[in-house]
PDB file of C-alpha atoms in Angstrom:
ATOM      1  CA  MET M  13     -51.353  23.583-111.650  1.00 45.00           C
ATOM      2  CA  THR M  14     -54.049  24.802-109.309  1.00 46.00           C
ATOM      3  CA  HIS M  15     -54.210  23.438-105.783  1.00 47.00           C
ATOM      4  CA  PRO M  16     -56.928  20.771-105.708  1.00 48.00           C
ATOM      5  CA  GLU M  17     -59.917  21.107-103.444  1.00 48.00           C
ATOM      6  CA  PRO M  18     -60.096  18.158-101.057  1.00 48.00           C
ATOM      7  CA  PRO M  19     -63.459  16.589-100.205  1.00 47.00           C
ATOM      8  CA  THR M  20     -63.525  18.609 -96.977  1.00 44.00           C
ATOM      9  CA  ALA M  21     -62.751  22.327 -96.989  1.00 45.00           C
ATOM     10  CA  LYS M  22     -59.784  23.710 -95.052  1.00 53.00           C
ATOM     11  CA  ARG M  23     -58.936  27.192 -93.813  1.00 54.00           C
ATOM     12  CA  PRO M  24     -57.192  29.390 -96.399  1.00 52.00           C
ATOM     13  CA  ARG M  25     -53.387  29.299 -96.169  1.00 53.00           C
ATOM     14  CA  ARG M  26     -51.137  32.343 -95.863  1.00 76.00           C
ATOM     15  CA  ALA M  27     -49.610  33.484 -99.156  1.00 80.00           C
ATOM     16  CA  ASP M  28     -46.132  32.084 -98.409  1.00 84.00           C
ATOM     17  CA  ALA M  29     -47.572  28.769 -97.233  1.00 82.00           C
ATOM     18  CA  ALA M  30     -49.728  28.582-100.352  1.00 88.00           C
ATOM     19  CA  ARG M  31     -46.649  29.173-102.519  1.00 92.00           C
ATOM     20  CA  ASN M  32     -44.814  26.383-100.713  1.00 92.00           C
ATOM     21  CA  VAL M  33     -47.733  24.023-101.304  1.00 93.00           C
ATOM     22  CA  GLN M  34     -47.815  24.886-105.013  1.00 94.00           C
ATOM     23  CA  SER M  35     -44.056  24.325-105.291  1.00 95.00           C
ATOM     24  CA  LEU M  36     -44.300  20.990-103.482  1.00 95.00           C
ATOM     25  CA  LEU M  37     -47.182  19.798-105.627  1.00 95.00           C
ATOM     26  CA  ALA M  38     -45.441  20.825-108.861  1.00 95.00           C
ATOM     27  CA  ALA M  39     -42.208  19.116-107.795  1.00 95.00           C
ATOM     28  CA  ALA M  40     -44.023  15.979-106.658  1.00 94.00           C
ATOM     29  CA  LYS M  41     -45.983  15.760-109.914  1.00 94.00           C
ATOM     30  CA  GLU M  42     -42.783  15.993-111.960  1.00 95.00           C
ATOM     31  CA  LEU M  43     -40.984  13.405-109.848  1.00 94.00           C
ATOM     32  CA  PHE M  44     -43.940  11.004-109.737  1.00 92.00           C
ATOM     33  CA  ASP M  45     -44.180  11.258-113.537  1.00 90.00           C
ATOM     34  CA  GLU M  46     -40.448  10.613-113.870  1.00 91.00           C
ATOM     35  CA  HIS M  47     -39.891   7.942-111.206  1.00 90.00           C
ATOM     36  CA  GLY M  48     -43.239   6.816-109.797  1.00 88.00           C
ATOM     37  CA  PRO M  49     -44.810   7.423-106.379  1.00 88.00           C
ATOM     38  CA  ASP M  50     -42.004   5.671-104.463  1.00 90.00           C
ATOM     39  CA  ILE M  51     -39.532   8.527-105.016  1.00 90.00           C
ATOM     40  CA  ALA M  52     -37.829   9.718-101.809  1.00 92.00           C
ATOM     41  CA  LEU M  53     -39.778  12.575-100.270  1.00 92.00           C
ATOM     42  CA  ASP M  54     -36.509  14.374 -99.489  1.00 93.00           C
ATOM     43  CA  GLU M  55     -36.064  14.704-103.264  1.00 95.00           C
ATOM     44  CA  VAL M  56     -39.493  16.324-103.556  1.00 96.00           C
ATOM     45  CA  ALA M  57     -38.545  18.909-100.937  1.00 95.00           C
ATOM     46  CA  ARG M  58     -35.207  19.587-102.656  1.00 96.00           C
ATOM     47  CA  ARG M  59     -36.788  20.110-106.062  1.00 96.00           C
ATOM     48  CA  ALA M  60     -39.435  22.387-104.543  1.00 95.00           C
ATOM     49  CA  GLY M  61     -36.729  24.446-102.842  1.00 95.00           C
ATOM     50  CA  VAL M  62     -38.096  23.960 -99.332  1.00 94.00           C
ATOM     51  CA  GLY M  63     -36.994  22.116 -96.230  1.00 94.00           C
ATOM     52  CA  ASN M  64     -38.226  18.710 -95.170  1.00 93.00           C
ATOM     53  CA  ALA M  65     -40.063  20.270 -92.235  1.00 94.00           C
ATOM     54  CA  THR M  66     -42.117  22.381 -94.640  1.00 94.00           C
ATOM     55  CA  LEU M  67     -42.982  19.308 -96.695  1.00 95.00           C
ATOM     56  CA  TYR M  68     -44.142  17.327 -93.677  1.00 94.00           C
ATOM     57  CA  ARG M  69     -46.025  20.275 -92.213  1.00 93.00           C
ATOM     58  CA  HIS M  70     -48.264  20.406 -95.290  1.00 93.00           C
ATOM     59  CA  PHE M  71     -48.212  16.709 -96.193  1.00 92.00           C
ATOM     60  CA  PRO M  72     -47.570  14.591 -93.076  1.00 92.00           C
ATOM     61  CA  THR M  73     -47.493  11.319 -95.038  1.00 89.00           C
ATOM     62  CA  ARG M  74     -46.515  10.166 -98.509  1.00 89.00           C
ATOM     63  CA  GLN M  75     -50.139   9.268 -99.156  1.00 88.00           C
ATOM     64  CA  ASP M  76     -51.289  12.805 -98.295  1.00 89.00           C
ATOM     65  CA  LEU M  77     -48.928  14.156-100.945  1.00 92.00           C
ATOM     66  CA  ILE M  78     -49.901  11.542-103.537  1.00 90.00           C
ATOM     67  CA  VAL M  79     -53.617  12.199-102.995  1.00 89.00           C
ATOM     68  CA  ALA M  80     -53.078  15.938-103.394  1.00 91.00           C
ATOM     69  CA  VAL M  81     -51.156  15.458-106.641  1.00 93.00           C
ATOM     70  CA  TYR M  82     -53.748  13.063-108.040  1.00 91.00           C
ATOM     71  CA  ALA M  83     -56.602  15.352-107.014  1.00 90.00           C
ATOM     72  CA  GLY M  84     -54.854  18.102-108.963  1.00 92.00           C
ATOM     73  CA  GLU M  85     -54.893  15.877-112.051  1.00 93.00           C
ATOM     74  CA  VAL M  86     -58.638  15.357-111.647  1.00 93.00           C
ATOM     75  CA  THR M  87     -59.153  19.097-111.216  1.00 94.00           C
ATOM     76  CA  ALA M  88     -57.213  19.761-114.422  1.00 95.00           C
ATOM     77  CA  LEU M  89     -59.440  17.313-116.323  1.00 95.00           C
ATOM     78  CA  ARG M  90     -62.560  18.985-114.944  1.00 95.00           C
ATOM     79  CA  GLU M  91     -61.288  22.430-115.900  1.00 97.00           C
ATOM     80  CA  GLN M  92     -60.348  21.248-119.394  1.00 97.00           C
ATOM     81  CA  GLY M  93     -63.862  19.862-119.811  1.00 97.00           C
ATOM     82  CA  ALA M  94     -65.425  23.161-118.762  1.00 96.00           C
ATOM     83  CA  THR M  95     -63.311  25.001-121.339  1.00 97.00           C
ATOM     84  CA  LEU M  96     -64.175  22.488-124.075  1.00 97.00           C
ATOM     85  CA  LEU M  97     -67.882  23.055-123.504  1.00 96.00           C
ATOM     86  CA  GLU M  98     -67.352  26.438-125.164  1.00 95.00           C
ATOM     87  CA  SER M  99     -65.679  24.991-128.290  1.00 92.00           C
ATOM     88  CA  GLU M 100     -67.419  25.032-131.669  1.00 91.00           C
ATOM     89  CA  SER M 101     -67.522  21.304-132.389  1.00 95.00           C
ATOM     90  CA  ALA M 102     -69.324  19.306-129.710  1.00 95.00           C
ATOM     91  CA  ALA M 103     -68.013  15.965-130.983  1.00 95.00           C
ATOM     92  CA  GLU M 104     -64.410  17.194-131.162  1.00 96.00           C
ATOM     93  CA  ALA M 105     -64.769  18.626-127.654  1.00 97.00           C
ATOM     94  CA  LEU M 106     -65.866  15.253-126.279  1.00 97.00           C
ATOM     95  CA  PHE M 107     -63.101  13.287-127.993  1.00 96.00           C
ATOM     96  CA  THR M 108     -60.437  15.841-127.093  1.00 97.00           C
ATOM     97  CA  TRP M 109     -61.438  15.394-123.451  1.00 98.00           C
ATOM     98  CA  LEU M 110     -61.601  11.597-123.779  1.00 97.00           C
ATOM     99  CA  ASP M 111     -58.099  11.671-125.258  1.00 97.00           C
ATOM    100  CA  SER M 112     -56.891  13.393-122.075  1.00 97.00           C
ATOM    101  CA  PHE M 113     -58.947  11.021-119.940  1.00 96.00           C
ATOM    102  CA  VAL M 114     -57.589   7.860-121.575  1.00 96.00           C
ATOM    103  CA  VAL M 115     -54.011   9.107-121.063  1.00 95.00           C
ATOM    104  CA  HIS M 116     -54.881   9.981-117.453  1.00 94.00           C
ATOM    105  CA  VAL M 117     -56.173   6.476-116.731  1.00 92.00           C
ATOM    106  CA  ALA M 118     -53.273   4.828-118.562  1.00 92.00           C
ATOM    107  CA  THR M 119     -50.608   6.805-116.693  1.00 90.00           C
ATOM    108  CA  LYS M 120     -52.109   7.844-113.321  1.00 89.00           C
ATOM    109  CA  ARG M 121     -53.930   4.738-112.113  1.00 82.00           C
ATOM    110  CA  ALA M 122     -50.945   3.527-110.105  1.00 82.00           C
ATOM    111  CA  LEU M 123     -50.693   6.943-108.470  1.00 84.00           C
ATOM    112  CA  ALA M 124     -54.328   6.860-107.375  1.00 79.00           C
ATOM    113  CA  LEU M 125     -53.928   3.351-105.978  1.00 78.00           C
ATOM    114  CA  ALA M 126     -50.696   4.267-104.161  1.00 81.00           C
ATOM    115  CA  GLY M 127     -52.386   7.205-102.502  1.00 74.00           C
ATOM    116  CA  THR M 128     -55.118   5.080-100.999  1.00 72.00           C
ATOM    117  CA  GLU M 129     -53.589   1.620-100.595  1.00 73.00           C
ATOM    118  CA  SER M 130     -53.533   1.471 -96.788  1.00 67.00           C
ATOM    119  CA  ASN M 131     -57.066   2.695 -96.077  1.00 67.00           C
ATOM    120  CA  SER M 132     -59.964   1.041 -97.898  1.00 66.00           C
ATOM    121  CA  GLU M 133     -62.536   3.439 -96.428  1.00 72.00           C
ATOM    122  CA  ARG M 134     -60.539   6.459 -97.564  1.00 68.00           C
ATOM    123  CA  ARG M 135     -60.026   4.849-100.974  1.00 67.00           C
ATOM    124  CA  THR M 136     -63.782   4.412-101.418  1.00 72.00           C
ATOM    125  CA  GLU M 137     -64.505   7.995-100.373  1.00 82.00           C
ATOM    126  CA  LEU M 138     -61.823   9.546-102.573  1.00 80.00           C
ATOM    127  CA  PHE M 139     -62.476   7.323-105.573  1.00 81.00           C
ATOM    128  CA  ASP M 140     -66.182   8.127-105.370  1.00 87.00           C
ATOM    129  CA  HIS M 141     -65.390  11.845-105.211  1.00 89.00           C
ATOM    130  CA  TRP M 142     -62.986  11.674-108.181  1.00 89.00           C
ATOM    131  CA  HIS M 143     -65.315   9.457-110.197  1.00 90.00           C
ATOM    132  CA  ARG M 144     -68.276  11.800-109.690  1.00 93.00           C
ATOM    133  CA  SER M 145     -66.176  14.746-110.822  1.00 93.00           C
ATOM    134  CA  MET M 146     -65.008  13.067-114.027  1.00 95.00           C
ATOM    135  CA  ARG M 147     -68.385  11.481-114.748  1.00 96.00           C
ATOM    136  CA  SER M 148     -70.106  14.866-114.448  1.00 96.00           C
ATOM    137  CA  THR M 149     -67.637  16.414-116.896  1.00 97.00           C
ATOM    138  CA  ALA M 150     -68.017  13.564-119.381  1.00 97.00           C
ATOM    139  CA  GLN M 151     -71.805  13.698-119.109  1.00 97.00           C
ATOM    140  CA  LYS M 152     -71.924  17.384-120.042  1.00 97.00           C
ATOM    141  CA  LEU M 153     -69.673  16.862-123.051  1.00 97.00           C
ATOM    142  CA  LEU M 154     -71.545  13.754-124.197  1.00 97.00           C
ATOM    143  CA  SER M 155     -74.965  15.387-123.848  1.00 97.00           C
ATOM    144  CA  ARG M 156     -73.824  18.375-125.877  1.00 96.00           C
ATOM    145  CA  ALA M 157     -72.532  16.124-128.672  1.00 95.00           C
ATOM    146  CA  GLN M 158     -75.761  14.119-128.682  1.00 95.00           C
ATOM    147  CA  GLN M 159     -77.879  17.282-128.796  1.00 95.00           C
ATOM    148  CA  ALA M 160     -75.804  18.446-131.771  1.00 93.00           C
ATOM    149  CA  GLY M 161     -76.739  15.232-133.577  1.00 93.00           C
ATOM    150  CA  THR M 162     -73.168  13.977-133.891  1.00 90.00           C
ATOM    151  CA  LEU M 163     -73.346  11.002-131.517  1.00 91.00           C
ATOM    152  CA  ASP M 164     -75.737   8.115-130.996  1.00 91.00           C
ATOM    153  CA  THR M 165     -78.341   9.207-128.449  1.00 92.00           C
ATOM    154  CA  GLY M 166     -78.417   5.660-127.066  1.00 93.00           C
ATOM    155  CA  LEU M 167     -74.895   6.009-125.671  1.00 93.00           C
ATOM    156  CA  THR M 168     -74.660   6.603-121.941  1.00 96.00           C
ATOM    157  CA  VAL M 169     -71.840   8.278-120.087  1.00 96.00           C
ATOM    158  CA  ASP M 170     -71.210   5.011-118.256  1.00 95.00           C
ATOM    159  CA  ASP M 171     -70.758   3.243-121.610  1.00 95.00           C
ATOM    160  CA  VAL M 172     -68.296   5.862-122.816  1.00 96.00           C
ATOM    161  CA  LEU M 173     -66.235   5.937-119.622  1.00 95.00           C
ATOM    162  CA  ALA M 174     -66.212   2.146-119.238  1.00 95.00           C
ATOM    163  CA  LEU M 175     -64.959   1.618-122.798  1.00 95.00           C
ATOM    164  CA  THR M 176     -62.377   4.388-122.510  1.00 96.00           C
ATOM    165  CA  SER M 177     -61.134   3.121-119.149  1.00 94.00           C
ATOM    166  CA  ALA M 178     -60.932  -0.449-120.461  1.00 95.00           C
ATOM    167  CA  ALA M 179     -58.825   0.731-123.390  1.00 95.00           C
ATOM    168  CA  ALA M 180     -56.510   2.611-121.052  1.00 94.00           C
ATOM    169  CA  ILE M 181     -56.054  -0.331-118.688  1.00 93.00           C
ATOM    170  CA  ALA M 182     -55.490  -2.832-121.502  1.00 94.00           C
ATOM    171  CA  ALA M 183     -53.096  -0.588-123.431  1.00 94.00           C
ATOM    172  CA  ASN M 184     -49.308  -0.708-123.425  1.00 94.00           C
ATOM    173  CA  GLY M 185     -48.844   2.927-122.496  1.00 92.00           C
ATOM    174  CA  ALA M 186     -50.442   6.256-123.268  1.00 93.00           C
ATOM    175  CA  GLU M 187     -49.966   6.284-127.053  1.00 96.00           C
ATOM    176  CA  HIS M 188     -51.433   2.802-127.429  1.00 96.00           C
ATOM    177  CA  ALA M 189     -54.411   3.915-125.320  1.00 96.00           C
ATOM    178  CA  ARG M 190     -54.932   6.936-127.562  1.00 96.00           C
ATOM    179  CA  GLY M 191     -54.828   4.671-130.609  1.00 95.00           C
ATOM    180  CA  LEU M 192     -57.469   2.383-129.115  1.00 95.00           C
ATOM    181  CA  LEU M 193     -59.649   5.412-128.427  1.00 95.00           C
ATOM    182  CA  ARG M 194     -59.373   6.456-132.088  1.00 94.00           C
ATOM    183  CA  ILE M 195     -60.470   2.974-133.144  1.00 93.00           C
ATOM    184  CA  MET M 196     -63.459   3.171-130.799  1.00 92.00           C
ATOM    185  CA  ARG M 197     -64.388   6.549-132.213  1.00 90.00           C
ATOM    186  CA  HIS M 198     -64.420   5.390-135.826  1.00 87.00           C
ATOM    187  CA  GLY M 199     -65.484   1.771-135.300  1.00 83.00           C
ATOM    188  CA  PHE M 200     -63.699  -1.307-136.560  1.00 75.00           C
ATOM    189  CA  ALA M 201     -64.996  -0.958-140.109  1.00 64.00           C
ATOM    190  CA  GLY M 202     -64.046   2.659-140.566  1.00 56.00           C
ATOM    191  CA  ALA M 203     -60.986   2.955-138.366  1.00 51.00           C
ATOM    192  CA  PRO M 204     -58.168   4.925-140.004  1.00 55.00           C
ATOM    193  CA  ALA M 205     -54.986   3.061-140.817  1.00 55.00           C
ATOM    194  CA  ARG M 206     -52.335   3.141-138.137  1.00 60.00           C
ATOM    195  CA  PRO M 207     -49.528   5.592-138.905  1.00 57.00           C
ATOM    196  CA  ALA M 208     -46.320   3.947-140.086  1.00 51.00           C
ATOM    197  CA  GLU M 209     -43.779   3.505-137.320  1.00 50.00           C
TER     198      GLU M 209
END
C-alpha cells in the first residue's frame, strides 16, 4: 500500500522512517480490518515490528493513524480507477471500480468516522478532500462509458455515487452490497437470479 498524500504536503522522510511508516500503516490496516479502529495501538506497533515511541512519533494520536490508513484506501481506489481507464471495456471498467467502491463504503465508513469524530472542522475538510478524489475518478470512468455508448448519457456521477453509497449503507455487509450493485446495474426487470446459497 502506498503512503497516502495528506491534504497538506510534508517534508520527505528518511528511508528508514518511511519504511517504519509503511510498516505501521500496513499493520494498522490489517488490525483495523480484523478488529475495528478501537484496537490497542501497542498491538499495531508490535505487528509492525517497531517500538511504541516510533508509532507515536509518526502518528501522535489514534485519529492521526486512522486518517492515514483511510486516506490510503482512498488512494488505492483512485489508482485502481486510473488503471481501469486503460481497460478495453468502458462499462466493465466503471462497474469494476463501483464494485470496489461499494465494498469500500460498506466496510470503511466506520473507520472514516472514527478518524474524524472529535473535530467537525477537520471532518469536513478531510471528507471534502476524499469525496473530491473519488468523485473525480468516478466521473472519468462514467464519462468514458457514456462516450462508448454503453450507459445512459442522462446519468450523472452524483446519481451513480449516491445510489452506490445508499446500497452500501443499507446492505448487510460487503457481499450484500455487491449484490445490490449488480441489481442496480441490470435493473429490476433484468436482474440476474441470485446464486444459490
